[in-house]
Amino acid sequence: KEHNDYKVLAYTLQRNESELIYKRIIGEIMKASDVNVITVHDSIIGPSSQRDLITGIFENQMKRFFTFL
């Protein structure tokens, strides 16, 4: 059983990352404006003119998701 524990952890981390990035961060960016963004691996790519908006939403959601930050 211990052998498969890493699979559970990996799945849980992937699910949490998806929740944070797609549902919370991307969702809020799309609600806040008509900014189009794309994700590539660990990046969120959007127009440089919206950098402050995107960065602010990202940082706010990270703090809310990871309450220890």
mmCIF file with all atom_site columns, C-alpha atoms in Angstrom:
data_model
loop_
_atom_site.group_PDB
_atom_site.id
_atom_site.type_symbol
_atom_site.label_atom_id
_atom_site.label_alt_id
_atom_site.label_comp_id
_atom_site.label_asym_id
_atom_site.label_entity_id
_atom_site.label_seq_id
_atom_site.pdbx_PDB_ins_code
_atom_site.Cartn_x
_atom_site.Cartn_y
_atom_site.Cartn_z
_atom_site.occupancy
_atom_site.B_iso_or_equiv
_atom_site.pdbx_formal_charge
_atom_site.auth_seq_id
_atom_site.auth_comp_id
_atom_site.auth_asym_id
_atom_site.auth_atom_id
_atom_site.pdbx_PDB_model_num
ATOM 1  C CA . LYS A 1 1  ? 0.000   0.000  0.000   1.00 0.00 ? 1  LYS A CA 1
ATOM 2  C CA . GLU A 1 2  ? 2.799   2.450  0.785   1.00 0.00 ? 2  GLU A CA 1
ATOM 3  C CA . HIS A 1 3  ? 3.997   2.050  -2.788  1.00 0.00 ? 3  HIS A CA 1
ATOM 4  C CA . ASN A 1 4  ? 0.837   3.740  -4.148  1.00 0.00 ? 4  ASN A CA 1
ATOM 5  C CA . ASP A 1 5  ? 0.759   6.590  -1.624  1.00 0.00 ? 5  ASP A CA 1
ATOM 6  C CA . TYR A 1 6  ? 2.758   8.828  -3.969  1.00 0.00 ? 6  TYR A CA 1
ATOM 7  C CA . LYS A 1 7  ? 0.036   8.435  -6.603  1.00 0.00 ? 7  LYS A CA 1
ATOM 8  C CA . VAL A 1 8  ? -2.579  9.765  -4.215  1.00 0.00 ? 8  VAL A CA 1
ATOM 9  C CA . LEU A 1 9  ? -0.369  12.729 -3.329  1.00 0.00 ? 9  LEU A CA 1
ATOM 10 C CA . ALA A 1 10 ? 0.415   13.449 -6.997  1.00 0.00 ? 10 ALA A CA 1
ATOM 11 C CA . TYR A 1 11 ? -3.289  13.330 -7.909  1.00 0.00 ? 11 TYR A CA 1
ATOM 12 C CA . THR A 1 12 ? -4.211  15.588 -4.995  1.00 0.00 ? 12 THR A CA 1
ATOM 13 C CA . LEU A 1 13 ? -1.554  18.147 -5.922  1.00 0.00 ? 13 LEU A CA 1
ATOM 14 C CA . GLN A 1 14 ? -2.634  18.166 -9.582  1.00 0.00 ? 14 GLN A CA 1
ATOM 15 C CA . ARG A 1 15 ? -6.266  18.625 -8.604  1.00 0.00 ? 15 ARG A CA 1
ATOM 16 C CA . ASN A 1 16 ? -5.388  21.497 -6.256  1.00 0.00 ? 16 ASN A CA 1
ATOM 17 C CA . GLU A 1 17 ? -3.237  23.180 -8.908  1.00 0.00 ? 17 GLU A CA 1
ATOM 18 C CA . SER A 1 18 ? -6.059  22.921 -11.416 1.00 0.00 ? 18 SER A CA 1
ATOM 19 C CA . GLU A 1 19 ? -8.521  24.380 -8.910  1.00 0.00 ? 19 GLU A CA 1
ATOM 20 C CA . LEU A 1 20 ? -6.200  27.290 -8.153  1.00 0.00 ? 20 LEU A CA 1
ATOM 21 C CA . ILE A 1 21 ? -5.103  28.144 -11.681 1.00 0.00 ? 21 ILE A CA 1
ATOM 22 C CA . TYR A 1 22 ? -8.175  27.474 -13.794 1.00 0.00 ? 22 TYR A CA 1
ATOM 23 C CA . LYS A 1 23 ? -11.133 27.969 -11.513 1.00 0.00 ? 23 LYS A CA 1
ATOM 24 C CA . ARG A 1 24 ? -9.823  30.703 -9.258  1.00 0.00 ? 24 ARG A CA 1
ATOM 25 C CA . ILE A 1 25 ? -7.136  32.711 -11.051 1.00 0.00 ? 25 ILE A CA 1
ATOM 26 C CA . ILE A 1 26 ? -8.208  32.394 -14.695 1.00 0.00 ? 26 ILE A CA 1
ATOM 27 C CA . GLY A 1 27 ? -11.863 32.595 -13.677 1.00 0.00 ? 27 GLY A CA 1
ATOM 28 C CA . GLU A 1 28 ? -11.328 35.848 -11.792 1.00 0.00 ? 28 GLU A CA 1
ATOM 29 C CA . ILE A 1 29 ? -9.225  37.354 -14.593 1.00 0.00 ? 29 ILE A CA 1
ATOM 30 C CA . MET A 1 30 ? -12.017 36.634 -17.077 1.00 0.00 ? 30 MET A CA 1
ATOM 31 C CA . LYS A 1 31 ? -14.649 38.108 -14.727 1.00 0.00 ? 31 LYS A CA 1
ATOM 32 C CA . ALA A 1 32 ? -12.574 41.231 -14.065 1.00 0.00 ? 32 ALA A CA 1
ATOM 33 C CA . SER A 1 33 ? -12.185 42.215 -17.705 1.00 0.00 ? 33 SER A CA 1
ATOM 34 C CA . ASP A 1 34 ? -12.271 40.979 -21.257 1.00 0.00 ? 34 ASP A CA 1
ATOM 35 C CA . VAL A 1 35 ? -8.585  40.040 -21.062 1.00 0.00 ? 35 VAL A CA 1
ATOM 36 C CA . ASN A 1 36 ? -7.681  36.911 -22.982 1.00 0.00 ? 36 ASN A CA 1
ATOM 37 C CA . VAL A 1 37 ? -5.032  34.794 -21.313 1.00 0.00 ? 37 VAL A CA 1
ATOM 38 C CA . ILE A 1 38 ? -3.525  31.415 -22.024 1.00 0.00 ? 38 ILE A CA 1
ATOM 39 C CA . THR A 1 39 ? -1.676  28.999 -19.799 1.00 0.00 ? 39 THR A CA 1
ATOM 40 C CA . VAL A 1 40 ? 1.494   27.219 -20.802 1.00 0.00 ? 40 VAL A CA 1
ATOM 41 C CA . HIS A 1 41 ? 2.898   24.794 -18.247 1.00 0.00 ? 41 HIS A CA 1
ATOM 42 C CA . ASP A 1 42 ? 3.429   26.972 -15.158 1.00 0.00 ? 42 ASP A CA 1
ATOM 43 C CA . SER A 1 43 ? 2.770   30.312 -16.859 1.00 0.00 ? 43 SER A CA 1
ATOM 44 C CA . ILE A 1 44 ? -0.166  32.599 -17.410 1.00 0.00 ? 44 ILE A CA 1
ATOM 45 C CA . ILE A 1 45 ? 0.353   34.641 -20.556 1.00 0.00 ? 45 ILE A CA 1
ATOM 46 C CA . GLY A 1 46 ? -1.630  37.789 -21.248 1.00 0.00 ? 46 GLY A CA 1
ATOM 47 C CA . PRO A 1 47 ? -1.232  41.283 -22.667 1.00 0.00 ? 47 PRO A CA 1
ATOM 48 C CA . SER A 1 48 ? 1.503   43.348 -21.033 1.00 0.00 ? 48 SER A CA 1
ATOM 49 C CA . SER A 1 49 ? -1.003  46.195 -20.726 1.00 0.00 ? 49 SER A CA 1
ATOM 50 C CA . GLN A 1 50 ? -2.908  44.036 -18.200 1.00 0.00 ? 50 GLN A CA 1
ATOM 51 C CA . ARG A 1 51 ? 0.135   42.911 -16.229 1.00 0.00 ? 51 ARG A CA 1
ATOM 52 C CA . ASP A 1 52 ? -0.853  44.714 -13.008 1.00 0.00 ? 52 ASP A CA 1
ATOM 53 C CA . LEU A 1 53 ? -4.392  43.292 -13.101 1.00 0.00 ? 53 LEU A CA 1
ATOM 54 C CA . ILE A 1 54 ? -3.224  39.743 -13.778 1.00 0.00 ? 54 ILE A CA 1
ATOM 55 C CA . THR A 1 55 ? -0.416  39.905 -11.204 1.00 0.00 ? 55 THR A CA 1
ATOM 56 C CA . GLY A 1 56 ? -2.740  41.348 -8.565  1.00 0.00 ? 56 GLY A CA 1
ATOM 57 C CA . ILE A 1 57 ? -5.341  38.628 -9.088  1.00 0.00 ? 57 ILE A CA 1
ATOM 58 C CA . PHE A 1 58 ? -2.661  35.934 -9.092  1.00 0.00 ? 58 PHE A CA 1
ATOM 59 C CA . GLU A 1 59 ? -1.113  37.147 -5.838  1.00 0.00 ? 59 GLU A CA 1
ATOM 60 C CA . ASN A 1 60 ? -4.482  37.623 -4.131  1.00 0.00 ? 60 ASN A CA 1
ATOM 61 C CA . GLN A 1 61 ? -5.679  34.144 -5.059  1.00 0.00 ? 61 GLN A CA 1
ATOM 62 C CA . MET A 1 62 ? -2.382  32.571 -3.969  1.00 0.00 ? 62 MET A CA 1
ATOM 63 C CA . LYS A 1 63 ? -2.744  34.181 -0.542  1.00 0.00 ? 63 LYS A CA 1
ATOM 64 C CA . ARG A 1 64 ? -6.361  33.047 -0.246  1.00 0.00 ? 64 ARG A CA 1
ATOM 65 C CA . PHE A 1 65 ? -5.579  29.492 -1.394  1.00 0.00 ? 65 PHE A CA 1
ATOM 66 C CA . PHE A 1 66 ? -2.452  29.118 0.722   1.00 0.00 ? 66 PHE A CA 1
ATOM 67 C CA . THR A 1 67 ? -3.582  30.695 3.964   1.00 0.00 ? 67 THR A CA 1
ATOM 68 C CA . PHE A 1 68 ? -0.115  30.377 5.480   1.00 0.00 ? 68 PHE A CA 1
ATOM 69 C CA . LEU A 1 69 ? 1.413   32.913 3.034   1.00 0.00 ? 69 LEU A CA 1
#
